[in-house]
Amino acid sequence: MKAYEIMNILFSMADMSGFENTCDTLKCGQADKEVKKAAVTMFPTVEVIKQAQDWGADLLVVHEPLYYNHMDKHSDDPVEIKKRELLESTDMTVYRYHDHPHIARPDMISVGMFEAIGLDGEYEYEADGLVRYHLKNEITPRELAAHMEEKLNIKHLRIAGSIDTPCKVLSGKFGSPGGVGRELRNDKSEIMLIGEVCEWADCEYARDAAQLGFKKAIIAMGHIPSERDGMKYIAGVLKEKCPDLTVKYFESGEVFQYT
Ligand SMILES: [Fe+2]
Ligand SMILES: [Fe+2]
């Protein structure tokens, strides 16, 4: 199959009518490249690009940008130039797959994350794409964080708010989301799972809410750990849709190292 045919299968999973200017475009290489091996990743780090090339990938599908801005405009910054040279030295065609999985209903990244967390419960889907997960059994944020660190292989989770209060509702705000304050103030929300978090506004709200007796907590996951299982899920979807393709997920690793 050609790279653009594979991407069209993935793109067809979301209704993009009314959505202008998607970042999900060809970023490098040829759209009509014949693909036998497809690599999928969360962040196209230098290491991931090298590993995918060594593996023999024809296509690299990435969730996040190559050049640190949403539309992947690149400049004459020396880091960007070197990264571009590295990419162009490979045989890979690179496509972004970011907007479509988030616009799909349900949001494919959120579904992949809740499936990976693997607790019994039921989904609730909001029209704006927010996915809540109603647990069958109560769990405290502290217990949930320990469970997630193990299940999702996350090095370090942080909790703001009511850490030891049993809760049943998880709101997914993965990645670098908007609308955190709105969901935090929603009566339904109990534990919010957030990728990148605003401490002064949202975490302090959760702390005050908890100290005033409200059931509110934020678990700050970090950007990569909060979405990578969504991209692993998409790698699985791609394999299902294109059974003749060899598909492999490449781990970007967490951006922070710990002392
Ligand atoms: Fe993201
Ligand atoms: Fe995302």
Short mmCIF file of C-alpha atoms and ligand atoms in Angstrom, two decimals:
data_model
loop_
_atom_site.label_atom_id
_atom_site.label_comp_id
_atom_site.label_asym_id
_atom_site.label_seq_id
_atom_site.Cartn_x
_atom_site.Cartn_y
_atom_site.Cartn_z
CA MET A 1 0.00 0.00 0.00
CA LYS A 2 1.07 3.53 -0.58
CA ALA A 3 1.63 5.88 2.35
CA TYR A 4 -1.23 8.20 1.43
CA GLU A 5 -3.64 5.25 1.10
CA ILE A 6 -2.77 4.12 4.62
CA MET A 7 -3.20 7.63 5.96
CA ASN A 8 -6.53 8.02 4.18
CA ILE A 9 -7.77 4.95 6.06
CA LEU A 10 -6.74 6.56 9.35
CA PHE A 11 -8.10 9.96 8.31
CA SER A 12 -11.47 8.42 7.40
CA MET A 13 -12.07 7.62 11.07
CA ALA A 14 -12.96 11.23 11.89
CA ASP A 15 -15.58 13.58 10.48
CA MET A 16 -13.53 16.71 9.84
CA SER A 17 -16.31 18.79 8.28
CA GLY A 18 -16.06 22.32 9.61
CA PHE A 19 -12.47 21.78 10.76
CA GLU A 20 -10.05 23.96 8.83
CA ASN A 21 -6.30 23.87 8.68
CA THR A 22 -5.46 20.48 10.08
CA CYS A 23 -1.86 19.80 11.03
CA ASP A 24 -2.31 16.20 9.88
CA THR A 25 -0.32 16.47 6.67
CA LEU A 26 2.71 14.99 4.96
CA LYS A 27 5.78 16.25 6.81
CA CYS A 28 8.62 14.54 4.97
CA GLY A 29 9.18 12.11 2.08
CA GLN A 30 6.84 10.95 -0.66
CA ALA A 31 3.09 10.44 -0.26
CA ASP A 32 3.12 7.61 -2.81
CA LYS A 33 5.91 5.65 -1.14
CA GLU A 34 5.18 1.93 -1.05
CA VAL A 35 4.86 0.90 2.61
CA LYS A 36 5.52 -2.51 4.12
CA LYS A 37 6.57 -1.36 7.58
CA ALA A 38 4.81 1.41 9.48
CA ALA A 39 6.22 2.95 12.65
CA VAL A 40 3.91 4.79 15.03
CA THR A 41 5.06 7.10 17.80
CA MET A 42 3.95 9.77 20.20
CA PHE A 43 6.80 12.29 19.78
CA PRO A 44 9.19 12.06 16.80
CA THR A 45 12.34 12.53 18.85
CA VAL A 46 15.77 12.21 17.27
CA GLU A 47 16.13 8.78 18.90
CA VAL A 48 12.74 7.62 17.58
CA ILE A 49 13.61 8.76 14.04
CA LYS A 50 16.90 6.82 14.17
CA GLN A 51 15.29 3.70 15.66
CA ALA A 52 12.45 3.67 13.13
CA GLN A 53 14.94 4.08 10.28
CA ASP A 54 17.13 1.24 11.65
CA TRP A 55 14.02 -0.97 11.87
CA GLY A 56 13.37 -0.28 8.20
CA ALA A 57 10.20 1.78 8.50
CA ASP A 58 8.78 3.12 5.25
CA LEU A 59 6.20 5.25 7.03
CA LEU A 60 6.42 7.06 10.36
CA VAL A 61 3.13 8.23 11.89
CA VAL A 62 3.60 10.83 14.62
CA HIS A 63 1.14 12.42 17.04
CA GLU A 64 3.17 15.52 17.87
CA PRO A 65 5.12 17.96 15.71
CA LEU A 66 8.69 17.63 14.53
CA TYR A 67 9.60 21.29 15.01
CA TYR A 68 8.00 22.37 18.29
CA ASN A 69 5.04 24.27 16.82
CA HIS A 70 1.60 23.03 15.89
CA MET A 71 1.81 23.42 12.13
CA ASP A 72 5.42 22.27 11.92
CA LYS A 73 6.83 25.40 10.34
CA HIS A 74 10.58 25.14 10.47
CA SER A 75 13.17 27.87 10.66
CA ASP A 76 16.94 28.26 10.33
CA ASP A 77 17.38 27.43 13.99
CA PRO A 78 20.40 25.08 14.16
CA VAL A 79 18.53 22.36 16.05
CA GLU A 80 15.70 22.41 13.52
CA ILE A 81 18.13 22.35 10.59
CA LYS A 82 19.96 19.32 12.00
CA LYS A 83 16.70 17.50 12.71
CA ARG A 84 15.47 18.20 9.20
CA GLU A 85 18.74 16.92 7.72
CA LEU A 86 18.42 13.76 9.81
CA LEU A 87 14.86 13.17 8.60
CA GLU A 88 15.74 13.84 4.98
CA SER A 89 18.64 11.39 5.22
CA THR A 90 16.16 8.59 5.98
CA ASP A 91 13.93 6.69 3.54
CA MET A 92 10.84 7.39 5.60
CA THR A 93 7.66 9.17 4.71
CA VAL A 94 6.38 11.04 7.75
CA TYR A 95 2.76 11.99 8.40
CA ARG A 96 1.22 13.67 11.40
CA TYR A 97 -1.85 12.09 12.97
CA HIS A 98 -3.05 14.45 15.67
CA ASP A 99 -6.31 16.22 14.86
CA HIS A 100 -8.14 13.25 13.40
CA PRO A 101 -7.83 10.98 16.44
CA HIS A 102 -8.94 13.84 18.70
CA ILE A 103 -11.86 14.85 16.44
CA ALA A 104 -13.00 11.22 16.08
CA ARG A 105 -15.93 10.40 18.35
CA PRO A 106 -15.05 9.00 20.74
CA ASP A 107 -11.62 10.63 20.95
CA MET A 108 -9.27 7.76 20.08
CA ILE A 109 -6.46 8.96 22.31
CA SER A 110 -8.75 9.08 25.37
CA VAL A 111 -10.18 5.63 24.65
CA GLY A 112 -6.67 4.22 24.28
CA MET A 113 -5.67 5.78 27.60
CA PHE A 114 -8.67 4.50 29.58
CA GLU A 115 -8.27 1.04 28.04
CA ALA A 116 -4.63 1.00 29.12
CA ILE A 117 -5.55 2.11 32.66
CA GLY A 118 -7.73 -0.96 32.58
CA LEU A 119 -10.22 -0.38 35.41
CA ASP A 120 -13.84 -1.57 35.21
CA GLY A 121 -16.26 1.18 34.28
CA GLU A 122 -18.37 2.91 31.67
CA TYR A 123 -17.64 5.68 29.22
CA GLU A 124 -19.48 8.98 29.04
CA TYR A 125 -18.86 11.06 25.93
CA GLU A 126 -19.40 14.82 25.76
CA ALA A 127 -20.10 16.45 22.40
CA ASP A 128 -16.92 18.54 22.67
CA GLY A 129 -14.83 15.36 22.76
CA LEU A 130 -14.32 15.13 26.51
CA VAL A 131 -14.36 11.53 27.69
CA ARG A 132 -15.33 10.73 31.28
CA TYR A 133 -14.93 7.27 32.70
CA HIS A 134 -17.29 6.18 35.49
CA LEU A 135 -15.57 3.53 37.59
CA LYS A 136 -17.48 0.54 38.88
CA ASN A 137 -15.56 0.67 42.16
CA GLU A 138 -14.38 3.66 44.14
CA ILE A 139 -10.68 4.48 44.23
CA THR A 140 -8.69 7.27 45.85
CA PRO A 141 -6.42 9.48 43.72
CA ARG A 142 -3.43 8.09 45.64
CA GLU A 143 -4.45 4.49 44.83
CA LEU A 144 -5.26 5.39 41.23
CA ALA A 145 -1.89 7.10 40.77
CA ALA A 146 -0.06 4.01 42.05
CA HIS A 147 -2.12 1.84 39.71
CA MET A 148 -1.42 4.13 36.74
CA GLU A 149 2.31 4.33 37.45
CA GLU A 150 2.43 0.56 37.17
CA LYS A 151 -0.01 0.04 34.29
CA LEU A 152 1.23 2.91 32.12
CA ASN A 153 4.88 2.69 33.19
CA ILE A 154 4.94 6.33 34.30
CA LYS A 155 7.92 7.38 36.39
CA HIS A 156 6.35 10.16 38.40
CA LEU A 157 2.77 11.28 38.87
CA ARG A 158 1.77 14.36 40.86
CA ILE A 159 -1.53 14.86 42.63
CA ALA A 160 -3.23 18.13 43.58
CA GLY A 161 -6.42 18.23 45.65
CA SER A 162 -8.18 15.52 47.61
CA ILE A 163 -5.61 12.74 47.54
CA ASP A 164 -7.31 10.19 49.85
CA THR A 165 -10.99 10.69 49.03
CA PRO A 166 -12.68 7.72 47.32
CA CYS A 167 -13.87 8.75 43.85
CA LYS A 168 -15.63 7.18 40.88
CA VAL A 169 -15.39 9.67 38.01
CA LEU A 170 -12.28 10.18 35.88
CA SER A 171 -12.20 13.05 33.39
CA GLY A 172 -9.67 12.72 30.58
CA LYS A 173 -7.77 15.88 29.74
CA PHE A 174 -4.78 14.27 28.11
CA GLY A 175 -1.95 16.08 26.36
CA SER A 176 -1.92 19.86 26.67
CA PRO A 177 -5.66 20.40 26.90
CA GLY A 178 -7.99 23.37 26.92
CA GLY A 179 -11.07 23.58 29.11
CA VAL A 180 -9.45 22.25 32.27
CA GLY A 181 -10.94 24.95 34.49
CA ARG A 182 -14.40 24.36 33.05
CA GLU A 183 -14.29 20.62 33.72
CA LEU A 184 -12.76 21.17 37.15
CA ARG A 185 -15.79 23.30 38.06
CA ASN A 186 -18.26 20.79 36.62
CA ASP A 187 -20.29 19.03 39.34
CA LYS A 188 -19.61 15.70 37.65
CA SER A 189 -15.84 15.91 37.78
CA GLU A 190 -13.93 14.22 40.60
CA ILE A 191 -10.48 13.16 39.41
CA MET A 192 -9.02 14.85 36.36
CA LEU A 193 -6.25 13.12 34.45
CA ILE A 194 -4.21 15.87 32.82
CA GLY A 195 -1.10 15.82 30.67
CA GLU A 196 0.39 19.31 31.02
CA VAL A 197 -1.14 21.23 33.88
CA CYS A 198 -1.38 24.87 34.95
CA GLU A 199 -0.33 24.93 38.59
CA TRP A 200 -1.30 28.45 39.61
CA ALA A 201 -4.86 28.26 38.29
CA ASP A 202 -6.00 24.66 38.14
CA CYS A 203 -3.91 22.85 40.74
CA GLU A 204 -4.44 25.64 43.28
CA TYR A 205 -8.20 25.49 42.59
CA ALA A 206 -8.12 21.74 43.27
CA ARG A 207 -6.12 22.29 46.46
CA ASP A 208 -8.53 24.92 47.80
CA ALA A 209 -11.54 22.82 46.75
CA ALA A 210 -10.16 19.83 48.67
CA GLN A 211 -9.42 21.96 51.75
CA LEU A 212 -13.00 23.24 51.62
CA GLY A 213 -14.36 19.69 51.54
CA PHE A 214 -15.01 19.23 47.81
CA LYS A 215 -14.16 15.99 46.04
CA LYS A 216 -11.70 17.38 43.48
CA ALA A 217 -8.32 16.11 42.41
CA ILE A 218 -5.91 16.50 39.53
CA ILE A 219 -3.44 13.81 38.58
CA ALA A 220 -0.71 15.46 36.50
CA MET A 221 0.73 12.86 34.18
CA GLY A 222 3.09 14.75 31.87
CA HIS A 223 2.39 15.11 28.17
CA ILE A 224 3.89 11.90 26.77
CA PRO A 225 2.65 9.55 29.48
CA SER A 226 -0.83 11.03 29.11
CA GLU A 227 -1.19 10.24 25.40
CA ARG A 228 1.25 7.52 24.40
CA ASP A 229 -1.14 4.66 25.15
CA GLY A 230 -3.56 6.44 22.83
CA MET A 231 -1.00 6.19 20.03
CA LYS A 232 -0.28 2.56 20.95
CA TYR A 233 -4.02 1.96 20.60
CA ILE A 234 -3.92 3.64 17.17
CA ALA A 235 -1.01 1.38 16.15
CA GLY A 236 -3.34 -1.53 16.97
CA VAL A 237 -6.18 0.02 14.95
CA LEU A 238 -3.81 0.48 11.99
CA LYS A 239 -2.76 -3.18 12.15
CA GLU A 240 -6.43 -4.23 12.23
CA LYS A 241 -7.32 -2.05 9.24
CA CYS A 242 -4.22 -3.04 7.23
CA PRO A 243 -3.40 -6.64 8.21
CA ASP A 244 -0.66 -7.01 5.57
CA LEU A 245 1.28 -4.14 7.10
CA THR A 246 3.96 -4.66 9.76
CA VAL A 247 3.22 -2.07 12.44
CA LYS A 248 5.38 -1.20 15.42
CA TYR A 249 5.02 1.42 18.14
CA PHE A 250 8.21 3.31 19.02
CA GLU A 251 8.59 4.63 22.54
CA SER A 252 9.55 8.32 22.78
CA GLY A 253 10.34 8.15 26.51
CA GLU A 254 9.43 10.89 28.96
CA VAL A 255 10.88 14.35 28.33
CA PHE A 256 12.05 14.82 31.93
CA GLN A 257 14.84 12.98 33.65
CA TYR A 258 14.80 12.77 37.41
CA THR A 259 17.60 13.50 39.87
FE FE B 1 -0.42 16.13 22.71
FE FE B 2 -3.00 14.81 21.50
#
